XYZ file of C-alpha atoms in Angstrom:
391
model
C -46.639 -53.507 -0.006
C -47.391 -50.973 -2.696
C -48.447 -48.340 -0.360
C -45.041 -48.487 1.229
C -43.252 -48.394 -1.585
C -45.696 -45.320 -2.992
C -44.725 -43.922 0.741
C -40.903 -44.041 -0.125
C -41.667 -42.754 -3.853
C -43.292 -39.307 -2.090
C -40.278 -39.290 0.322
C -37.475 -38.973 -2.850
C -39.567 -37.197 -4.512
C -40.314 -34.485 -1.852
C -36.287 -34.452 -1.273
C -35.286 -34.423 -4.434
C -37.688 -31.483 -5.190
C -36.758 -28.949 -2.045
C -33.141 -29.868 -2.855
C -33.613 -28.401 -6.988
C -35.401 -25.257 -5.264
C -32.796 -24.610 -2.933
C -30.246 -24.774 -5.315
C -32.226 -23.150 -7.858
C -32.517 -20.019 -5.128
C -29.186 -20.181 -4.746
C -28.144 -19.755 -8.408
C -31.105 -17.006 -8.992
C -29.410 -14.830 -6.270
C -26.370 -15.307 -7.437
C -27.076 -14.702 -10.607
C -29.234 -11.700 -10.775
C -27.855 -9.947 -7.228
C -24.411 -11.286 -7.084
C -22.390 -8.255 -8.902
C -24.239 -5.600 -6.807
C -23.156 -7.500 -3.526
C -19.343 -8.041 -5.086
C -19.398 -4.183 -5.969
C -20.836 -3.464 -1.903
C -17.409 -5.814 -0.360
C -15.514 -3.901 1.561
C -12.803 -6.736 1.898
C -12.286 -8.499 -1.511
C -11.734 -12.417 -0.964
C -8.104 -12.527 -1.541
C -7.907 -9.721 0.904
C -7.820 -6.075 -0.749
C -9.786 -2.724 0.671
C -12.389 -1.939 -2.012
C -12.500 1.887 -0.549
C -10.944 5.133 -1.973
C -10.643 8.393 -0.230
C -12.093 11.718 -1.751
C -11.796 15.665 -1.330
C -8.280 14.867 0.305
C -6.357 18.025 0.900
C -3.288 19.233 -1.470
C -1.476 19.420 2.120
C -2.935 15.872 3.049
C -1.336 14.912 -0.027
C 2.113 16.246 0.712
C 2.482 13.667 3.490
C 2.830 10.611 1.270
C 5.985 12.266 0.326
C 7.296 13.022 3.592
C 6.844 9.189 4.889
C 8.532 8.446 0.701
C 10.026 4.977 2.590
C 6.290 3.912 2.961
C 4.923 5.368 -0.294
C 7.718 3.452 -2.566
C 7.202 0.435 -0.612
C 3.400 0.541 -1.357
C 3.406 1.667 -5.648
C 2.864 -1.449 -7.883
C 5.884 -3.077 -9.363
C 5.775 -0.794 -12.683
C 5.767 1.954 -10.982
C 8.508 0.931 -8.588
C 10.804 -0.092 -11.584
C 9.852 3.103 -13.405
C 11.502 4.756 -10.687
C 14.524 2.321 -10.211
C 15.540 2.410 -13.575
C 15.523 6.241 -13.504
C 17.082 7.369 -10.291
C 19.895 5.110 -11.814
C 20.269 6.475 -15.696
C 19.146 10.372 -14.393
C 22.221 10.310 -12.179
C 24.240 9.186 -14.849
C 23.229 11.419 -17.430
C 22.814 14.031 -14.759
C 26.488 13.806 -13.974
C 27.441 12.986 -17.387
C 26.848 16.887 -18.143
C 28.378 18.038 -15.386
C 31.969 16.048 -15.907
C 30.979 17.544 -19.936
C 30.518 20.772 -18.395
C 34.277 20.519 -16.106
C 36.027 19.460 -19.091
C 34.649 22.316 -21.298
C 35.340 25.309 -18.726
C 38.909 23.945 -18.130
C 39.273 23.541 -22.286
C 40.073 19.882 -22.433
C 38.065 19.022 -25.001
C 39.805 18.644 -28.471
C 37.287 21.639 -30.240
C 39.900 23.650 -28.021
C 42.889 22.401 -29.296
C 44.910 21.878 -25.905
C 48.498 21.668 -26.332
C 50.623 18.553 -26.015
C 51.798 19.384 -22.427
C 48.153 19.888 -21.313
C 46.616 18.460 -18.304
C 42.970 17.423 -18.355
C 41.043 17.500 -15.596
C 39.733 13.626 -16.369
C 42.009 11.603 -18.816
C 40.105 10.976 -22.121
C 36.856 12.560 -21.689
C 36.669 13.893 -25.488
C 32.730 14.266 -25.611
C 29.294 13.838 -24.130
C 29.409 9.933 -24.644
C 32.917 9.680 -22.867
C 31.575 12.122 -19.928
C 28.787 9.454 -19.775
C 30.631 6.563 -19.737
C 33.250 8.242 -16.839
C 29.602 9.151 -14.800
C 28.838 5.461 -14.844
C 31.979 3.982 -14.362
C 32.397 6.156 -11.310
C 29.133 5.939 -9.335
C 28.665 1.941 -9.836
C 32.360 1.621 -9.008
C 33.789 -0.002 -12.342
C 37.146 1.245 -12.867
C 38.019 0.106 -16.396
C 40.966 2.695 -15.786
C 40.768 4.231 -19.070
C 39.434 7.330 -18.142
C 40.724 8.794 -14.749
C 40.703 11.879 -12.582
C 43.931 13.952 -12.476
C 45.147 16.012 -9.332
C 44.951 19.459 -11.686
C 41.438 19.883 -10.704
C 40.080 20.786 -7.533
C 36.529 21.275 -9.279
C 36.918 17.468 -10.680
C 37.888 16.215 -7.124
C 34.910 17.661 -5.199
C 32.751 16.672 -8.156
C 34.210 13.056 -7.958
C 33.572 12.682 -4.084
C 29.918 14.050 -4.698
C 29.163 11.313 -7.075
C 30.464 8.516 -5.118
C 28.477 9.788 -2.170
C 25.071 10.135 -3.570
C 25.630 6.985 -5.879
C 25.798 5.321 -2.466
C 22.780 6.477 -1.411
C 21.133 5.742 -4.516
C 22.042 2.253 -4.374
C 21.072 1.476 -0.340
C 17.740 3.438 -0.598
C 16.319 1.322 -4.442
C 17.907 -1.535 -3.445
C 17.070 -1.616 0.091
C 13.260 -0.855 -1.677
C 13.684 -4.118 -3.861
C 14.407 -6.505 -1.106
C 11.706 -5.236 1.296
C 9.321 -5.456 -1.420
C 10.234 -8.625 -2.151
C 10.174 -9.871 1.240
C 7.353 -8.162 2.799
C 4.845 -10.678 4.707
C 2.039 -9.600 2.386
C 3.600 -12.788 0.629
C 3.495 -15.279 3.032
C 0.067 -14.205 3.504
C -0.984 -15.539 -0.048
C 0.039 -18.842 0.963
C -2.977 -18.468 3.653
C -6.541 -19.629 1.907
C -9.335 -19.625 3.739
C -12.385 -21.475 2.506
C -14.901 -20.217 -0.337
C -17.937 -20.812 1.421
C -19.025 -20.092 5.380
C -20.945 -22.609 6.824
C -24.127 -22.914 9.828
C -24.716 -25.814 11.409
C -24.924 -27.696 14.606
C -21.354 -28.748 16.505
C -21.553 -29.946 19.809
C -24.938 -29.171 19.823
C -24.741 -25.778 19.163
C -25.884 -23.877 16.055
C -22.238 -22.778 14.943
C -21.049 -20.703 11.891
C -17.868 -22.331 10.940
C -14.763 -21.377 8.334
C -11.725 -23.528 7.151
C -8.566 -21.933 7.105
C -5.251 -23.562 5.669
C -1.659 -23.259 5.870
C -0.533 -24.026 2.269
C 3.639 -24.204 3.721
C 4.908 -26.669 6.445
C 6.311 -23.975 7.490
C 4.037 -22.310 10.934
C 2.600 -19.268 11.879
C 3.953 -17.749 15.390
C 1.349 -16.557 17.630
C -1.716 -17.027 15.400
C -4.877 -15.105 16.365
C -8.233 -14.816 14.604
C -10.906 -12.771 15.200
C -13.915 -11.277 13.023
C -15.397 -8.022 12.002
C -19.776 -8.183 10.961
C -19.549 -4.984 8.954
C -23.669 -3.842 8.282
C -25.550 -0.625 8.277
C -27.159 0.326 11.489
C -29.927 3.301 12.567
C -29.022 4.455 16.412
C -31.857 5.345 18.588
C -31.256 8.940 18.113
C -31.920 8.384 14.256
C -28.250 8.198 13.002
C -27.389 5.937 9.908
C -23.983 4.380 10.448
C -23.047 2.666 7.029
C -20.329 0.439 8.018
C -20.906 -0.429 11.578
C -18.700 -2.691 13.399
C -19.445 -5.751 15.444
C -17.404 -8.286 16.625
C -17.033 -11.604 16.022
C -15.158 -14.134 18.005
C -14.062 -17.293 16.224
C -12.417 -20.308 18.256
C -11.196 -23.922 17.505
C -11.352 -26.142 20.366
C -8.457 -25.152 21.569
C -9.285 -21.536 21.910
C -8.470 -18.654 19.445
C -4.891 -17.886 20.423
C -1.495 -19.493 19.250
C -2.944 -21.753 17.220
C -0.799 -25.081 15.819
C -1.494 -24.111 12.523
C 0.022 -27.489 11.042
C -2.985 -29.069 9.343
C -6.087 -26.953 7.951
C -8.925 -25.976 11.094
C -12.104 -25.405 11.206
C -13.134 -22.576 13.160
C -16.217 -21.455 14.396
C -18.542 -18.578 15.728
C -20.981 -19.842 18.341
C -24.851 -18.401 17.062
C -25.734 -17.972 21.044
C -28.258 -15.057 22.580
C -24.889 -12.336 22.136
C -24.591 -13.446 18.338
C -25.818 -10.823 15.700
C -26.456 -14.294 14.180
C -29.142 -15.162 16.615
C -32.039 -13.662 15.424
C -31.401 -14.584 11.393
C -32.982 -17.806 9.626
C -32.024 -20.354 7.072
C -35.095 -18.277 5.063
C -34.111 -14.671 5.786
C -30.638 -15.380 5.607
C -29.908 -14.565 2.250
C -32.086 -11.198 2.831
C -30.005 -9.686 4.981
C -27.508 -6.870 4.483
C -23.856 -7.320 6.043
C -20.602 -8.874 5.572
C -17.992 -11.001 7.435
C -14.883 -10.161 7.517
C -12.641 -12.552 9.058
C -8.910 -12.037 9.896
C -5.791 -14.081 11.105
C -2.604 -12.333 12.510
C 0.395 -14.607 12.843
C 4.457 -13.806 12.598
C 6.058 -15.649 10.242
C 8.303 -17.817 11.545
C 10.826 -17.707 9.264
C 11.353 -14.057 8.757
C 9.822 -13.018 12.212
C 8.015 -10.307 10.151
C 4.028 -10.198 11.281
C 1.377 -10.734 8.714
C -2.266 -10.054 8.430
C -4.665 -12.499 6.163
C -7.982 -11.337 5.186
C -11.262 -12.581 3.722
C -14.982 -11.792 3.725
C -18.633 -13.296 2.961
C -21.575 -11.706 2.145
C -24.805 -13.730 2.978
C -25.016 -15.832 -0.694
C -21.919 -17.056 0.438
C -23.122 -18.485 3.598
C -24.716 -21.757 3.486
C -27.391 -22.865 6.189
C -27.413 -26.780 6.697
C -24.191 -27.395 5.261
C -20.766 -28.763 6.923
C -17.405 -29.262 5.452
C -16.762 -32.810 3.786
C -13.608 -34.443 5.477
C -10.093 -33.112 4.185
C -7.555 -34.835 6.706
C -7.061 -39.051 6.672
C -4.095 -41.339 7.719
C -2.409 -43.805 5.208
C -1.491 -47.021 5.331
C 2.114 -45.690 6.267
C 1.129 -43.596 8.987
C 1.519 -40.310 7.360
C -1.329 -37.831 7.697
C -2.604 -36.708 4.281
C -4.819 -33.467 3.825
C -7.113 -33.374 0.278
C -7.261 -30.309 -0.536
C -9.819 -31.446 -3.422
C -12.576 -31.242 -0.361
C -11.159 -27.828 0.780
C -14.282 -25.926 -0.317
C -16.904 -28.711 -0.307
C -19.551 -29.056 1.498
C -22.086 -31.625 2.827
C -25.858 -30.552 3.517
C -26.809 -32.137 6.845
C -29.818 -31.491 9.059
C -30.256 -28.297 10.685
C -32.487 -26.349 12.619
C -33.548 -23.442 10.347
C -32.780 -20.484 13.096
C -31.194 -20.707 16.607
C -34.067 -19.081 18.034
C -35.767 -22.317 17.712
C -32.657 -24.256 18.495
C -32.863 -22.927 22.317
C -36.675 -23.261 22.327
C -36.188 -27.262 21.893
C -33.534 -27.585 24.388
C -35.929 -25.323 26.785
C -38.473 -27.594 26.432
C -36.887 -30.544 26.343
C -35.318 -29.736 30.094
C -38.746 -28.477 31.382
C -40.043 -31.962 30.424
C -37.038 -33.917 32.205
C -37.457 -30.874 35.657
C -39.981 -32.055 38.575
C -41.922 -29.285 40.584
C -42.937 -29.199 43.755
C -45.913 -28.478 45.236
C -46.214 -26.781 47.975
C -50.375 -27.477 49.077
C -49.614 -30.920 48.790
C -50.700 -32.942 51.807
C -50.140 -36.679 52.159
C -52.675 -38.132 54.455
C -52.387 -41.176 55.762
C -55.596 -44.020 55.662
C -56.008 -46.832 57.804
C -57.949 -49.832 56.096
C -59.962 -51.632 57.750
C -60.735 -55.763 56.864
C -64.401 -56.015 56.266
C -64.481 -59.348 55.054
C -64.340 -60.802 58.490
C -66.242 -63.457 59.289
């Protein structure tokens, strides 16, 4: 009796011990080589290029401003209302001077002393301010009817129809910039999380690397595709260094990968077979290795039709070996499915063979123990037996 229970003593204490060193690994690598790795991302997690582009031409350059639709849609919001606010008050103030500069050529101003039967060009412009106020009132269309054009004026006419036209323009091109920025799908895509940690363990008895994904609006995603990039540095056989190589990495559910019924969070996963980059890595060399996962999901919003791109990545402290994802969908009492998102990120360690390599070796052996083989110098002879007990 008290070697059994010693027996189950050595058993805790041997789990409980591996269990402190593996998450005491985990935190030293984190610790001490976690900012050099986050530095190295080419994909942040929340889905931004960490990449900038040097010794780019002065003529290079000149093309952002050719393609200006694209470039205003792309500057930060500061910058964008920086130049909202003054393609609006430069226009006024720009033709401000120039209705100042009518009514001082055609002497209307009262430094000139016009007589009483005198005909302005505009009614009441007596200064800069009033030639400012007339510029606003006439390109956003206000009309207080104070100050008014007269038919003396050819100069004031042309001027007049000028304003109105490029005051259009104005207004479709900066507003037409604030709605599409507003509404571009880059939006939607926040509402698209995809879980902290990647995961590798066994599903359906294959050694899988899985992901959750989830869809934080009822609303769905049209047409939803995933797919993965392993982004790593790799020599050629000639001796060429390619930083950055690409290798691709296909994700399914069990449904498959394409137009997925993206109502409830999934689980999706990369089968670690022979064609895997995955294949020849282990639960101790894992965190050793050099390369990041990018993962992306392309789906048209189904709301605005507009197609959006969601992004993400994991560098190898950030994939766990042995783990699976706790439970995060259950049914109530009412019949309503309810998802808990508290379990989103969590993980459960389960047991795991610590490389497919050895995975594949089991199941070999395992179905050469359950094959028969023939062979072929096998002869069965047949014997006659003979009763000598006779009496």
């Amino acid at each position: 009796m008290n070697a059994s229970r010693w027996n189950v003593f050595e058993t805790l204490v041997r789990v409980l011990t591996e269990s402190m060193f593996k998450r005491l690994r985990r935190w030293v690598v984190t610790r001490f080589f976690g900012h050099s790795r986050q530095r190295a991302r080419l994909v942040s997690k929340d889905g931004r290029c960490n990449i900038e582009f040097g010794n780019v031409e002065a003529q290079s350059r000149f093309i952002f401003f050719v393609d200006i639709w694209t470039t205003v849609l792309d500057l930060k919001w500061r910058y964008k209302m920086t130049i909202f606010i003054t393609a609006f008050l430069g226009s006024w103030f720009f033709f401000g001077l120039l209705w100042y500069a009518v009514a001082y050529i055609h002497k209307d101003l009262p430094e000139f002393h016009p007589s009483a039967n005198h005909t302005p060009c505009v009614e009441n412009v007596n200064g800069l301010t009033a030639a400012f106020l007339f510029s606003l009132e006439t390109q956003v269309t206000i009309g207080y009817g104070f100050r008014c054009v007269t038919e003396q004026c050819a100069t004031a006419i042309f001027l007049l129809i000028f304003q109105s036209i490029l005051g259009v323009m104005i207004n479709s091109f900066m507003c037409g910039a604030i709605l599409a920025k507003i509404s571009r799908p880059k939006k939607r895509a926040k509402t698209i999380t995809f879980s902290k940690n990647a995961v590798i363990s066994k599903r359906g008895g294959k050694l899988c690397l899985l992901i959750r994904v989830a869809n934080l609006r009822k609303s769905l995603l049209i047409g939803s595709h995933i797919y993965g990039k392993l982004l790593r540095t790799t020599v050629t056989p000639e001796g060429e260094t390619i930083i950055l190589d690409q290798i691709n990495i296909n994700f399914v559910v069990d449904a498959g990968n394409e137009n997925l019924f993206f109502i409830s969070p999934l689980t999706i996963y990369h089968v670690i077979d022979h064609n895997s980059p995955f294949f020849h890595m282990a639960a101790e060399t894992l965190i050793q290795q050099d390369f990041e996962l990018v993962v992306f999901l392309d789906g048209t919003v189904e709301s605005t039709s507009a197609t959006c791109q969601v992004r993400t990545s994991y560098v190898p402290e950030e994939v766990l070996w042995g783990y699976r994802f706790a439970p995060i969908v259950s049914k109530t009492k009412e019949g309503k499915y309810r998802v808990d998102f508290h379990n989103f990120s969590k993980t459960v360690e389960v047991e795991t063979p610590h490389c497919a390599m050895c995975l594949y070796n089991e199941k070999d052996a395992r179905a050469r123990m359950k094959r028969g083989y023939d062979n072929p110098n096998f002869i069965l002879s047949e014997v006659n037996e003979t009763d000598d007990t006779k009496m």
